[in-house]
Short mmCIF file of C-alpha atoms in Angstrom, two decimals:
data_model
loop_
_atom_site.label_atom_id
_atom_site.label_comp_id
_atom_site.label_asym_id
_atom_site.label_seq_id
_atom_site.Cartn_x
_atom_site.Cartn_y
_atom_site.Cartn_z
CA MET A 1162 -4.14 33.11 4.14
CA ILE A 1163 -7.32 35.23 3.85
CA PHE A 1164 -10.23 33.94 6.48
CA MET A 1165 -13.86 35.88 6.37
CA ILE A 1166 -16.75 34.13 7.51
CA SER A 1167 -19.66 34.21 4.12
CA GLN A 1168 -23.37 32.55 4.25
CA ASN A 1169 -23.38 32.31 0.30
CA SER A 1170 -20.16 30.69 -1.06
CA ARG A 1171 -19.14 29.27 -4.03
CA LYS A 1172 -18.08 25.77 -4.05
CA PHE A 1173 -14.19 26.00 -5.89
CA TRP A 1174 -13.52 24.10 -8.06
CA SER A 1175 -10.39 22.06 -9.40
CA ALA A 1176 -9.60 19.49 -12.06
CA LEU A 1177 -6.22 18.07 -13.22
CA ASN A 1178 -4.46 16.72 -15.82
CA LEU A 1179 -1.10 15.40 -16.58
CA PRO A 1180 -0.15 12.93 -19.40
CA ILE A 1181 0.32 9.86 -17.63
CA SER A 1182 0.27 6.50 -18.82
CA LEU A 1183 -1.35 3.94 -16.75
CA TYR A 1184 -3.00 27.27 11.88
CA HIS A 1185 -2.12 29.63 12.53
CA TRP A 1186 -3.12 32.45 9.97
CA ASN A 1187 -0.92 34.77 9.87
CA ASN A 1188 -2.47 37.45 8.10
CA PHE A 1189 -6.23 37.35 8.00
CA THR A 1190 -9.62 39.17 6.49
CA VAL A 1191 -13.34 39.11 8.29
CA SER A 1192 -16.51 40.34 6.49
CA SER A 1193 -20.24 39.68 7.35
CA GLU A 1194 -20.64 39.87 3.30
CA PRO A 1195 -21.65 36.84 1.47
CA LYS A 1196 -18.00 35.90 -0.57
CA THR A 1197 -18.07 34.27 -3.65
CA THR A 1198 -14.29 32.28 -3.54
CA LEU A 1199 -14.68 32.17 -7.62
CA SER A 1200 -16.67 33.87 -9.16
CA PRO A 1201 -18.31 32.09 -12.28
CA LEU A 1202 -17.22 35.36 -14.66
CA LYS A 1203 -13.38 35.81 -13.49
CA SER A 1204 -10.75 33.94 -16.24
CA PRO A 1205 -9.61 30.73 -15.01
CA THR A 1206 -6.17 31.36 -13.45
CA GLU A 1207 -3.02 28.71 -15.19
CA THR A 1208 -3.79 26.47 -13.09
CA GLU A 1209 -7.21 25.69 -12.52
CA LEU A 1210 -5.77 24.88 -16.84
CA LYS A 1211 -3.82 22.97 -16.22
CA ILE A 1212 -6.09 20.88 -13.46
CA LYS A 1213 -8.44 20.38 -15.93
CA ARG A 1214 -6.00 19.51 -18.82
CA ILE A 1215 -4.65 16.44 -16.30
CA LYS A 1216 -7.91 15.38 -15.57
CA GLU A 1217 -9.18 15.05 -18.45
CA LYS A 1218 -6.41 12.96 -19.05
CA LEU A 1219 -7.39 10.43 -16.10
CA ASP A 1220 -10.94 10.27 -17.85
CA GLN A 1221 -8.94 9.43 -20.97
CA LEU A 1222 -6.68 6.78 -19.28
CA ILE A 1223 -9.48 5.22 -17.02
CA PRO A 1224 -13.26 5.16 -19.30
CA PRO A 1225 -16.96 4.39 -17.87
CA ARG A 1226 -16.36 0.90 -18.52
CA PRO A 1227 -19.99 -0.70 -17.72
CA PHE A 1228 -20.70 -4.36 -16.90
CA THR A 1229 -24.09 -6.04 -17.17
CA HIS A 1230 -22.38 -9.59 -14.90
CA VAL A 1231 -19.57 -10.55 -12.80
CA ASN A 1232 -18.67 -12.41 -15.88
CA THR A 1233 -18.08 -10.64 -17.90
CA THR A 1234 -14.84 -8.71 -15.94
CA THR A 1235 -11.75 -10.41 -15.95
CA SER A 1236 -11.26 -13.77 -14.25
CA ALA A 1237 -7.40 -13.61 -12.86
CA ALA A 1238 -7.87 -17.99 -13.44
CA HIS A 1239 -9.26 -17.14 -16.87
CA SER A 1240 -6.51 -15.50 -18.53
CA ARG A 1241 -3.58 -16.59 -20.11
CA VAL A 1242 0.44 -16.11 -19.18
CA THR A 1243 2.53 -17.17 -21.15
CA ILE A 1244 6.62 -16.58 -20.82
CA LEU A 1245 8.09 -15.36 -24.21
CA ASN A 1246 11.62 -16.79 -25.41
CA PRO A 1247 11.13 -19.54 -22.77
CA GLN A 1248 15.00 -21.01 -20.85
CA ASP A 1249 16.31 -23.17 -18.89
CA THR A 1250 18.39 -20.75 -17.47
CA TYR A 1251 18.76 -16.99 -17.75
CA CYS A 1252 21.61 -14.72 -16.94
CA ARG A 1253 21.82 -12.60 -14.69
CA GLY A 1254 20.75 -9.02 -16.02
CA ASP A 1255 19.13 -10.02 -18.46
CA GLN A 1256 14.86 -9.51 -19.52
CA LEU A 1257 11.72 -11.91 -18.56
CA ASP A 1258 8.67 -10.67 -20.64
CA ILE A 1259 5.64 -12.97 -20.51
CA LEU A 1260 2.86 -12.05 -22.52
CA VAL A 1261 -0.61 -12.17 -20.68
CA GLU A 1262 -4.40 -12.38 -22.73
CA VAL A 1263 -6.89 -10.66 -20.40
CA ARG A 1264 -9.96 -13.20 -20.60
CA ASP A 1265 -13.58 -12.54 -18.18
CA HIS A 1266 -14.96 -15.52 -16.68
CA LEU A 1267 -17.08 -17.25 -18.97
CA GLY A 1268 -13.48 -17.93 -20.53
CA ARG A 1269 -13.93 -15.35 -23.64
CA ARG A 1270 -11.01 -12.94 -24.51
CA LYS A 1271 -11.67 -9.16 -23.07
CA GLU A 1272 -11.19 -6.29 -26.38
CA TYR A 1273 -9.95 -3.39 -23.92
CA GLY A 1274 -7.09 -3.43 -21.16
CA GLY A 1275 -6.85 -0.34 -18.42
CA ASP A 1276 -6.65 -3.33 -15.39
CA PHE A 1277 -5.03 -2.39 -12.58
CA LEU A 1278 -2.53 -5.43 -12.03
CA ARG A 1279 1.14 -5.76 -10.05
CA ALA A 1280 3.97 -7.86 -10.98
CA ARG A 1281 6.48 -8.92 -8.85
CA MET A 1282 8.81 -11.54 -8.57
CA SER A 1283 10.97 -12.28 -5.00
CA SER A 1284 13.21 -14.55 -3.71
CA PRO A 1285 12.65 -15.05 -0.22
CA ALA A 1286 15.38 -16.79 1.12
CA LEU A 1287 17.57 -14.15 -0.61
CA LYS A 1288 15.32 -11.05 0.63
CA ALA A 1289 15.61 -10.22 -2.72
CA GLY A 1290 12.40 -8.71 -4.44
CA ALA A 1291 12.27 -5.85 -7.81
CA SER A 1292 8.96 -4.93 -9.63
CA GLY A 1293 7.97 -5.48 -12.66
CA LYS A 1294 7.08 -3.49 -15.17
CA VAL A 1295 3.76 -3.70 -16.91
CA THR A 1296 3.15 -2.37 -20.80
CA ASP A 1297 -1.07 -2.22 -21.49
CA PHE A 1298 -1.55 -2.76 -24.82
CA ASN A 1299 -5.43 -1.40 -24.52
CA ASN A 1300 -6.48 -4.13 -26.18
CA GLY A 1301 -7.23 -7.02 -24.45
CA THR A 1302 -3.06 -7.82 -23.75
CA TYR A 1303 -0.39 -6.99 -21.17
CA LEU A 1304 3.06 -7.46 -22.04
CA VAL A 1305 5.01 -7.79 -17.92
CA SER A 1306 8.58 -6.86 -18.46
CA PHE A 1307 11.69 -8.48 -15.19
CA THR A 1308 14.93 -7.24 -14.99
CA LEU A 1309 16.37 -10.95 -13.71
CA PHE A 1310 18.80 -8.31 -10.77
CA TRP A 1311 20.11 -11.13 -9.02
CA GLU A 1312 21.03 -15.00 -8.95
CA GLY A 1313 19.45 -18.01 -8.15
CA GLN A 1314 16.05 -19.39 -7.84
CA VAL A 1315 13.71 -16.26 -8.56
CA SER A 1316 9.20 -16.32 -7.89
CA LEU A 1317 7.11 -14.31 -10.47
CA SER A 1318 4.10 -13.12 -8.90
CA LEU A 1319 1.14 -10.81 -11.64
CA LEU A 1320 -1.97 -9.84 -9.55
CA LEU A 1321 -4.86 -8.18 -10.82
CA ILE A 1322 -5.54 -6.35 -8.33
CA HIS A 1323 -8.36 -4.55 -9.73
CA PRO A 1324 -10.68 -4.96 -13.13
CA SER A 1325 -10.85 -2.92 -15.38
CA GLU A 1326 -13.92 -2.88 -14.96
CA GLY A 1327 -13.75 -1.80 -11.09
CA VAL A 1328 -11.00 0.82 -11.95
CA SER A 1329 -13.90 2.91 -13.67
CA ALA A 1330 -15.89 2.66 -10.43
CA LEU A 1331 -13.48 3.30 -8.12
CA TRP A 1332 -12.30 6.33 -10.59
CA ARG A 1333 -15.98 7.53 -10.93
CA ALA A 1334 -16.97 6.96 -7.14
CA ARG A 1335 -13.65 8.87 -6.73
CA ASN A 1336 -14.56 11.71 -8.31
CA GLN A 1337 -18.12 12.37 -7.16
CA GLY A 1338 -18.62 13.82 -3.61
CA TYR A 1339 -16.19 15.41 -0.66
CA ASP A 1340 -18.26 13.86 1.80
CA ARG A 1341 -17.22 10.82 3.31
CA VAL A 1342 -14.73 12.61 5.51
CA ILE A 1343 -16.57 14.58 8.33
CA PHE A 1344 -13.92 17.03 9.69
CA LYS A 1345 -15.04 18.51 13.02
CA GLY A 1346 -13.04 21.54 14.08
CA LYS A 1347 -12.94 23.17 17.84
CA PHE A 1348 -12.52 26.23 18.98
CA VAL A 1349 -11.89 27.14 22.00
CA ASN A 1350 -13.02 30.72 24.23
CA GLY A 1351 -11.50 31.15 27.54
CA THR A 1352 -13.45 28.39 29.38
CA SER A 1353 -16.29 28.06 26.21
CA GLN A 1354 -15.87 24.80 23.59
CA VAL A 1355 -17.98 23.99 20.38
CA PHE A 1356 -17.09 21.54 18.15
CA THR A 1357 -18.81 22.21 14.10
CA GLU A 1358 -18.39 20.82 10.67
CA CYS A 1359 -15.92 21.99 8.44
CA GLY A 1360 -14.89 20.18 5.32
CA LEU A 1361 -13.39 21.00 2.28
CA THR A 1362 -16.02 22.09 0.66
CA PRO A 1363 -19.39 24.70 1.38
CA ILE A 1364 -20.61 22.41 4.47
CA SER A 1365 -24.26 24.08 4.09
CA SER A 1366 -26.30 28.09 3.94
CA ALA A 1367 -25.61 27.78 7.46
CA GLU A 1368 -22.77 31.39 8.35
CA LEU A 1369 -19.11 29.39 7.54
CA CYS A 1370 -16.05 30.82 8.69
CA GLU A 1371 -13.50 30.69 5.77
CA TYR A 1372 -10.08 29.82 5.56
CA LEU A 1373 -8.68 31.06 2.19
CA GLU A 1374 -5.22 30.45 0.87
CA THR A 1375 -6.23 33.02 -1.85
CA ARG A 1376 -2.88 33.63 -3.67
CA ASP A 1377 -3.38 29.30 -4.37
CA GLN A 1378 -6.74 29.16 -3.82
CA GLU A 1379 -7.14 26.46 -1.11
CA ALA A 1380 -9.30 26.78 1.00
CA PHE A 1381 -11.51 25.03 4.51
CA TYR A 1382 -14.24 25.64 5.62
CA CYS A 1383 -16.38 25.57 9.48
CA VAL A 1384 -20.17 26.14 10.26
CA ARG A 1385 -19.55 29.22 12.25
CA PRO A 1386 -19.91 28.85 16.17
CA GLN A 1387 -22.83 30.68 17.90
CA HIS A 1388 -20.86 33.61 20.05
CA MET A 1389 -17.14 32.90 18.56
CA PRO A 1390 -15.12 34.31 16.24
CA CYS A 1391 -13.27 31.59 13.22
CA GLU A 1392 -10.00 32.96 14.78
CA ALA A 1393 -11.28 30.48 17.68
CA LEU A 1394 -10.76 27.44 15.96
CA THR A 1395 -8.29 25.53 18.11
CA HIS A 1396 -7.82 21.78 16.86
CA MET A 1397 -9.37 19.48 13.80
CA THR A 1398 -10.51 16.07 14.41
CA THR A 1399 -12.13 13.86 11.14
CA LYS A 1400 -14.60 10.81 11.25
CA ASN A 1401 -15.75 8.76 8.31
CA ARG A 1402 -18.83 8.85 6.91
CA GLU A 1403 -20.68 5.95 6.08
CA ILE A 1404 -21.36 6.30 2.11
CA SER A 1405 -20.18 4.88 -0.92
CA TYR A 1406 -20.43 5.46 -4.31
CA LEU A 1407 -21.23 2.39 -5.71
CA THR A 1408 -23.42 0.15 -6.77
CA VAL A 1409 -24.52 -2.74 -4.94
CA LYS A 1410 -22.40 -4.93 -8.52
CA GLU A 1411 -20.22 -2.80 -8.21
CA LYS A 1412 -18.86 -3.67 -4.60
CA SER A 1413 -19.37 -6.62 -4.94
CA LEU A 1414 -15.69 -6.54 -7.38
CA PHE A 1415 -14.44 -5.68 -3.97
CA ASN A 1416 -15.00 -8.45 -1.81
CA ARG A 1417 -11.59 -9.68 -0.31
CA SER A 1418 -11.44 -12.77 -2.32
CA ASN A 1419 -11.39 -10.49 -5.64
CA VAL A 1420 -8.74 -7.81 -4.65
CA GLY A 1421 -4.83 -9.25 -5.14
CA VAL A 1422 -5.40 -12.27 -7.54
CA GLU A 1423 -2.56 -14.40 -8.61
CA MET A 1424 -2.21 -14.23 -12.20
CA MET A 1425 0.81 -16.99 -12.19
CA LYS A 1426 0.50 -18.81 -9.91
CA HIS A 1427 1.06 -22.23 -12.42
CA LEU A 1428 4.54 -20.89 -13.21
CA GLU A 1429 7.37 -23.05 -11.78
CA HIS A 1430 10.76 -20.84 -10.45
CA ILE A 1431 13.13 -19.68 -12.75
CA HIS A 1432 17.59 -20.10 -12.43
CA VAL A 1433 19.58 -17.06 -12.57
CA SER A 1434 22.99 -18.10 -12.88
CA GLN A 1435 25.75 -14.72 -13.08
CA CYS A 1436 27.13 -15.34 -16.57
CA TYR A 1437 30.59 -13.71 -15.64
CA GLN A 1438 28.58 -10.19 -17.53
CA ARG A 1439 30.59 -6.89 -15.80
CA GLU A 1440 28.63 -4.92 -13.55
CA ASN A 1441 28.44 -0.96 -15.71
CA ILE A 1442 29.80 1.92 -13.62
CA LYS A 1443 27.35 4.43 -12.34
CA GLU A 1444 27.62 8.33 -11.60
CA LYS A 1445 26.66 9.13 -7.89
CA CYS A 1446 23.45 9.95 -7.46
CA GLN A 1447 22.28 12.61 -7.39
CA ILE A 1448 19.71 15.51 -7.74
CA GLY A 1449 17.98 15.76 -10.26
CA MET A 1450 18.64 12.36 -11.98
CA LYS A 1451 15.73 10.37 -14.06
CA VAL A 1452 14.32 7.44 -11.64
CA PRO A 1453 13.95 4.36 -13.41
CA VAL A 1454 10.88 1.76 -13.42
CA PRO A 1455 12.29 -0.40 -12.10
CA GLY A 1456 14.23 2.13 -9.92
CA GLY A 1457 16.04 -0.84 -8.17
CA TYR A 1458 16.03 -3.81 -6.21
CA THR A 1459 16.34 -5.28 -2.77
CA PHE A 1460 19.37 -7.64 -1.91
CA GLU A 1461 19.38 -9.43 0.97
CA GLY A 1462 17.04 -7.25 2.97
CA ARG A 1463 19.25 -3.81 0.81
CA TRP A 1464 17.60 -1.94 -1.67
CA ILE A 1465 20.37 -1.65 -4.33
CA THR A 1466 19.82 0.77 -6.98
CA THR A 1467 20.15 1.14 -10.89
CA PHE A 1468 20.74 4.37 -11.92
CA CYS A 1469 22.85 5.40 -10.26
CA ASN A 1470 25.78 4.33 -7.78
CA GLN A 1471 24.21 4.21 -4.30
CA THR A 1472 26.97 4.59 -0.93
CA GLN A 1473 25.32 3.17 2.11
CA PHE A 1474 24.91 5.01 5.06
CA ASN A 1475 26.66 3.67 9.01
CA THR A 1476 25.93 5.38 11.24
CA ILE A 1477 29.14 6.95 11.02
CA LYS A 1478 28.54 7.86 7.78
CA ILE A 1479 24.98 9.31 9.30
CA LYS A 1480 26.53 11.89 11.43
CA ASP A 1481 28.98 13.73 9.26
CA CYS A 1482 26.61 14.10 6.76
CA LEU A 1483 23.70 15.18 9.02
CA LYS A 1484 26.22 17.66 10.24
CA GLY A 1485 25.59 21.53 9.92
CA LYS A 1486 22.38 20.19 8.31
CA LEU A 1487 18.96 22.19 8.32
CA ILE A 1488 16.75 19.54 7.44
CA TYR A 1489 12.45 20.01 7.04
CA LEU A 1490 10.22 16.81 6.55
CA LEU A 1491 6.36 18.26 4.80
CA GLY A 1492 4.03 14.96 5.17
CA ASP A 1493 2.05 12.85 6.36
CA SER A 1494 3.20 8.97 8.77
CA THR A 1495 5.13 7.90 6.29
CA LEU A 1496 7.56 10.80 6.34
CA ARG A 1497 7.50 10.54 10.64
CA GLN A 1498 8.83 7.28 10.57
CA TRP A 1499 11.99 8.41 9.34
CA ILE A 1500 12.12 11.19 12.33
CA TYR A 1501 11.26 8.13 14.80
CA TYR A 1502 13.63 6.04 12.67
CA LEU A 1503 16.83 8.93 13.04
CA PRO A 1504 17.63 8.99 16.52
CA LYS A 1505 17.60 5.22 17.44
CA VAL A 1506 20.70 4.72 15.22
CA VAL A 1507 21.91 7.96 15.62
CA LYS A 1508 22.01 8.45 19.92
CA THR A 1509 23.14 11.56 19.67
CA LEU A 1510 20.50 13.23 17.78
CA LYS A 1511 17.41 14.62 21.11
CA PHE A 1512 13.53 15.11 20.53
CA PHE A 1513 13.19 18.62 21.45
CA ASP A 1514 9.86 19.36 23.32
CA LEU A 1515 7.84 21.73 21.50
CA HIS A 1516 5.66 21.49 24.32
CA GLY A 1517 2.96 20.06 21.39
CA THR A 1518 0.60 16.64 22.33
CA GLY A 1519 0.13 13.04 20.35
CA LEU A 1520 1.69 12.31 17.22
CA PHE A 1521 0.59 15.17 15.06
CA LYS A 1522 2.13 17.55 17.03
CA LYS A 1523 5.54 19.06 15.19
CA HIS A 1524 8.91 17.30 15.76
CA LEU A 1525 11.90 18.48 16.20
CA LEU A 1526 15.02 17.01 16.53
CA LEU A 1527 18.64 18.21 17.72
CA ASP A 1528 22.21 17.35 17.34
CA ALA A 1529 23.61 21.26 19.11
CA GLU A 1530 27.20 19.57 18.85
CA ARG A 1531 26.52 18.96 15.39
CA HIS A 1532 24.15 21.63 14.39
CA THR A 1533 21.61 19.81 13.34
CA GLN A 1534 18.07 19.83 13.01
CA ILE A 1535 15.43 18.20 11.72
CA GLN A 1536 11.68 18.88 12.30
CA TRP A 1537 8.88 17.25 10.58
CA LYS A 1538 5.50 18.38 10.50
CA LYS A 1539 1.80 17.42 8.78
CA HIS A 1540 0.79 19.05 5.78
CA SER A 1541 -2.66 20.58 5.94
CA TYR A 1542 -6.24 19.85 5.15
CA PRO A 1543 -6.65 17.23 3.68
CA PHE A 1544 -6.21 15.73 7.06
CA VAL A 1545 -7.45 11.92 8.80
CA THR A 1546 -7.09 10.66 11.34
CA MET A 1547 -9.41 10.49 14.66
CA GLN A 1548 -6.98 12.17 17.49
CA LEU A 1549 -7.26 15.29 17.92
CA TYR A 1550 -4.91 17.87 16.12
CA SER A 1551 -4.08 21.24 16.34
CA VAL A 1552 -4.33 23.24 14.14
CA ILE A 1553 -3.12 26.19 15.34
CA GLU A 1554 0.31 26.32 13.74
CA GLU A 1555 -1.61 25.37 10.49
CA GLY A 1556 0.44 25.45 6.95
CA TYR A 1557 -0.22 23.73 3.48
CA ILE A 1558 2.80 22.49 2.52
CA PRO A 1559 3.34 26.03 -0.50
CA ARG A 1560 3.75 28.04 2.74
CA GLU A 1561 5.61 26.42 5.45
CA ILE A 1562 8.67 25.70 1.74
CA ASP A 1563 7.71 29.90 1.76
CA ARG A 1564 9.28 30.02 4.97
CA ILE A 1565 12.66 28.67 4.39
CA PRO A 1566 15.90 31.00 3.47
CA GLY A 1567 17.12 28.14 2.42
CA ASP A 1568 21.62 27.28 1.49
CA LYS A 1569 23.34 24.57 0.07
CA ASN A 1570 22.80 23.28 4.64
CA THR A 1571 19.50 23.00 3.93
CA ALA A 1572 17.58 19.48 2.46
CA ILE A 1573 13.89 19.75 2.60
CA SER A 1574 11.85 15.80 1.75
CA ILE A 1575 7.82 16.33 1.12
CA THR A 1576 5.83 13.68 0.42
CA LEU A 1577 1.52 13.06 -0.13
CA GLY A 1578 -1.30 11.11 -1.12
CA GLN A 1579 -2.60 9.06 1.92
CA HIS A 1580 -4.69 11.45 3.12
CA PHE A 1581 -5.96 12.26 -0.77
CA ARG A 1582 -7.32 9.52 -1.39
CA LEU A 1583 -10.58 10.09 0.32
CA PHE A 1584 -11.27 12.55 -1.76
CA PRO A 1585 -11.72 13.94 -5.93
CA ILE A 1586 -8.30 13.99 -6.90
CA ASP A 1587 -8.35 17.88 -7.70
CA ILE A 1588 -7.77 18.49 -4.03
CA PHE A 1589 -4.70 16.84 -4.19
CA ILE A 1590 -3.42 17.90 -8.16
CA ARG A 1591 -4.29 21.47 -7.12
CA ARG A 1592 -1.57 20.88 -4.04
CA ALA A 1593 1.11 18.78 -6.37
CA ILE A 1594 0.98 21.47 -8.88
CA ASN A 1595 1.64 24.63 -5.54
CA VAL A 1596 4.04 22.89 -3.74
CA ARG A 1597 5.54 22.37 -7.74
CA LYS A 1598 5.18 26.82 -7.41
CA ALA A 1599 6.46 26.94 -4.20
CA ILE A 1600 9.85 25.39 -4.84
CA GLU A 1601 10.51 26.94 -7.99
CA ARG A 1602 10.43 30.08 -6.02
CA LEU A 1603 12.56 28.53 -3.40
CA PHE A 1604 14.95 27.55 -5.82
CA LEU A 1605 15.17 31.56 -7.10
CA ARG A 1606 16.01 32.77 -3.89
CA SER A 1607 18.42 29.96 -1.84
CA PRO A 1608 18.82 26.80 -6.32
CA ALA A 1609 21.68 25.00 -3.65
CA THR A 1610 18.58 24.48 -0.86
CA LYS A 1611 18.13 20.21 -2.21
CA VAL A 1612 13.91 19.43 -2.00
CA ILE A 1613 13.51 15.18 -1.99
CA LEU A 1614 10.34 14.10 -3.23
CA LYS A 1615 9.53 10.56 -1.58
CA THR A 1616 6.00 9.23 -3.33
CA GLU A 1617 3.21 7.51 -1.32
CA ASN A 1618 4.03 3.53 -0.61
CA ILE A 1619 1.43 1.18 -0.91
CA ARG A 1620 -0.63 0.20 2.39
CA GLU A 1621 -2.69 -3.23 3.16
CA MET A 1622 -4.27 -4.57 -0.26
CA HIS A 1623 -8.06 -5.26 2.26
CA SER A 1624 -8.73 -1.76 3.85
CA ASN A 1625 -11.72 -0.05 2.63
CA THR A 1626 -11.16 0.23 -1.26
CA GLU A 1627 -12.85 2.70 -2.32
CA SER A 1628 -12.02 5.15 0.03
CA PHE A 1629 -8.22 4.43 0.49
CA GLY A 1630 -7.40 1.54 -1.68
CA ASP A 1631 -3.90 1.73 -3.91
CA PHE A 1632 -5.28 2.52 -6.89
CA HIS A 1633 -6.20 5.91 -5.39
CA GLY A 1634 -2.26 6.04 -4.90
CA TYR A 1635 -1.23 4.57 -7.58
CA ILE A 1636 -3.08 7.17 -9.96
CA GLN A 1637 -1.93 10.22 -7.33
CA TYR A 1638 1.73 8.33 -7.91
CA LEU A 1639 1.59 8.95 -11.75
CA THR A 1640 0.04 12.77 -11.11
CA MET A 1641 2.93 13.05 -8.99
CA LYS A 1642 6.08 12.33 -10.88
CA ASP A 1643 4.29 13.60 -13.96
CA ILE A 1644 4.59 17.35 -12.23
CA PHE A 1645 7.44 16.99 -10.99
CA LYS A 1646 9.02 15.40 -13.74
CA ASP A 1647 11.31 18.51 -15.15
CA LEU A 1648 12.37 19.61 -12.08
CA ASN A 1649 16.18 19.88 -10.36
CA VAL A 1650 14.62 18.03 -7.17
CA GLY A 1651 15.30 13.98 -5.85
CA VAL A 1652 13.30 11.31 -6.03
CA ILE A 1653 12.40 8.46 -3.54
CA ASP A 1654 10.39 5.71 -5.20
CA ALA A 1655 8.04 4.35 -2.41
CA TRP A 1656 5.62 3.00 -4.35
CA ASP A 1657 8.62 0.51 -5.99
CA MET A 1658 10.68 0.67 -3.37
CA THR A 1659 7.55 -1.09 -0.66
CA ILE A 1660 6.29 -3.37 -4.01
CA ALA A 1661 10.24 -5.02 -4.08
CA TYR A 1662 9.57 -4.95 -0.93
CA GLY A 1663 6.14 -6.81 -0.44
CA THR A 1664 5.56 -5.20 2.53
CA ASN A 1665 1.36 -3.92 1.95
CA ASN A 1666 1.60 -1.94 4.93
CA VAL A 1667 0.50 1.81 4.74
CA HIS A 1668 3.49 2.55 7.55
CA PRO A 1669 6.67 0.06 6.35
CA PRO A 1670 8.55 -2.23 8.66
CA ASP A 1671 11.93 0.12 9.69
CA HIS A 1672 13.97 -1.92 7.91
CA VAL A 1673 12.74 -0.44 5.13
CA ILE A 1674 12.04 3.18 6.39
CA GLY A 1675 16.41 2.63 7.01
CA ASN A 1676 16.37 2.18 2.79
CA GLN A 1677 14.15 4.97 2.41
CA ILE A 1678 16.67 7.27 4.31
CA ASN A 1679 19.88 6.16 3.06
CA MET A 1680 18.42 6.50 -0.34
CA PHE A 1681 17.62 10.77 1.00
CA LEU A 1682 20.74 11.07 2.55
CA ASN A 1683 23.04 10.07 -1.01
CA TYR A 1684 20.99 11.81 -2.43
CA ILE A 1685 22.46 14.97 0.15
CA CYS A 1686 25.95 14.50 0.55
#
């Protein structure tokens, strides 16, 4: 990693594009000369071209949908829902298809798609749930398909999270600016300390400290404090800026009453019988398997995969699985939940004090007798929290992967997403591409190392939609799956799982975390 001082630094850009359907700085240089991050005369790199293609595809997927009045946007109440080939009783394993014709608030048929819909089936008494598959025909009609995984009385749900006009507005607003978050860097020199503004792009014409990861073209900037070197940066904190790129009319689409509106409330329960169908014998869950959607369902609170034969790990089996393992958890607080959950189940795993402070310090679990080590480390910028966190050992996930030798007893789990929702999509795409490249380098030196990607999960329905809404997460989820689609990694589809569980919480409860970890153990043992 290189850091330098720059008075006239060009804002580096990244644009992504993919085929989808809807610190501790070990090596540095210091320069007082003006420095351009990316020369406009320089040929675009392979990464930049990938980012550009992905971004163009996403722009095609989410075209502008201007509207003159809310009445011309999609209405859940006026849309029509029809079960195709209805039956009195269905058999377990059947597919139930529903045709949806969307209309606006004046009852007029819409002629384009792009609405953000979420389908779910559930049986609360059985603690059972699964996501449905939504196919957009881009003409105002959708096919919603449910696989009937269990027998009993089943409820169906289709939520209009946002109309297509709202989706278009969110997409435009997201990519309009990097300034939704104010980063404040703490510089320390002896007994003196000072905070200055920092960010993912150059903040102003002031003299800057520029922290560059040159190989991956990642950058972070801080206004240089007077009488202190750039190396004096020790901590970071953030707060949200009161700014919006939505018009007043667009904001009305995201009022609480307009988000997550049920479209199937007039449908009655359906009844599913066993019908004596034989279960297909599936192969053991293993790295590299393609995960369908839905990839499983919950029953009696337990996650059951549909594409592989899954082992249920009790405490004894978990201990045996973890014996001799080095496990690296790299990402956000949804992965930190794993390292908090495991000692509750495996009492021999103990936290080792690394003398850090706060929730976002590096966490380390040890079981010396079984030679098990599990560590969690946060991903680097952007990391959004009001709590002050150390950046002394800061490292982007690609750099962290490069530091891991790897072997057959080493496993890495990675998650990205929640903290990227507040920024233009190019930031997320660049990071995902760089993570993939780091995994490819890891596999060259150690093909036996196991890598598992955990997708981001759904969160609260009515949090700040422009900054944190699940639409942003869904685009990142599709992007992540596409970038890693042909890599020999395991996937824990937390998006699918949390829809099935119906959690709507950025930090799902322990029973969901336990089932995510169970899937992880299936991949590594």
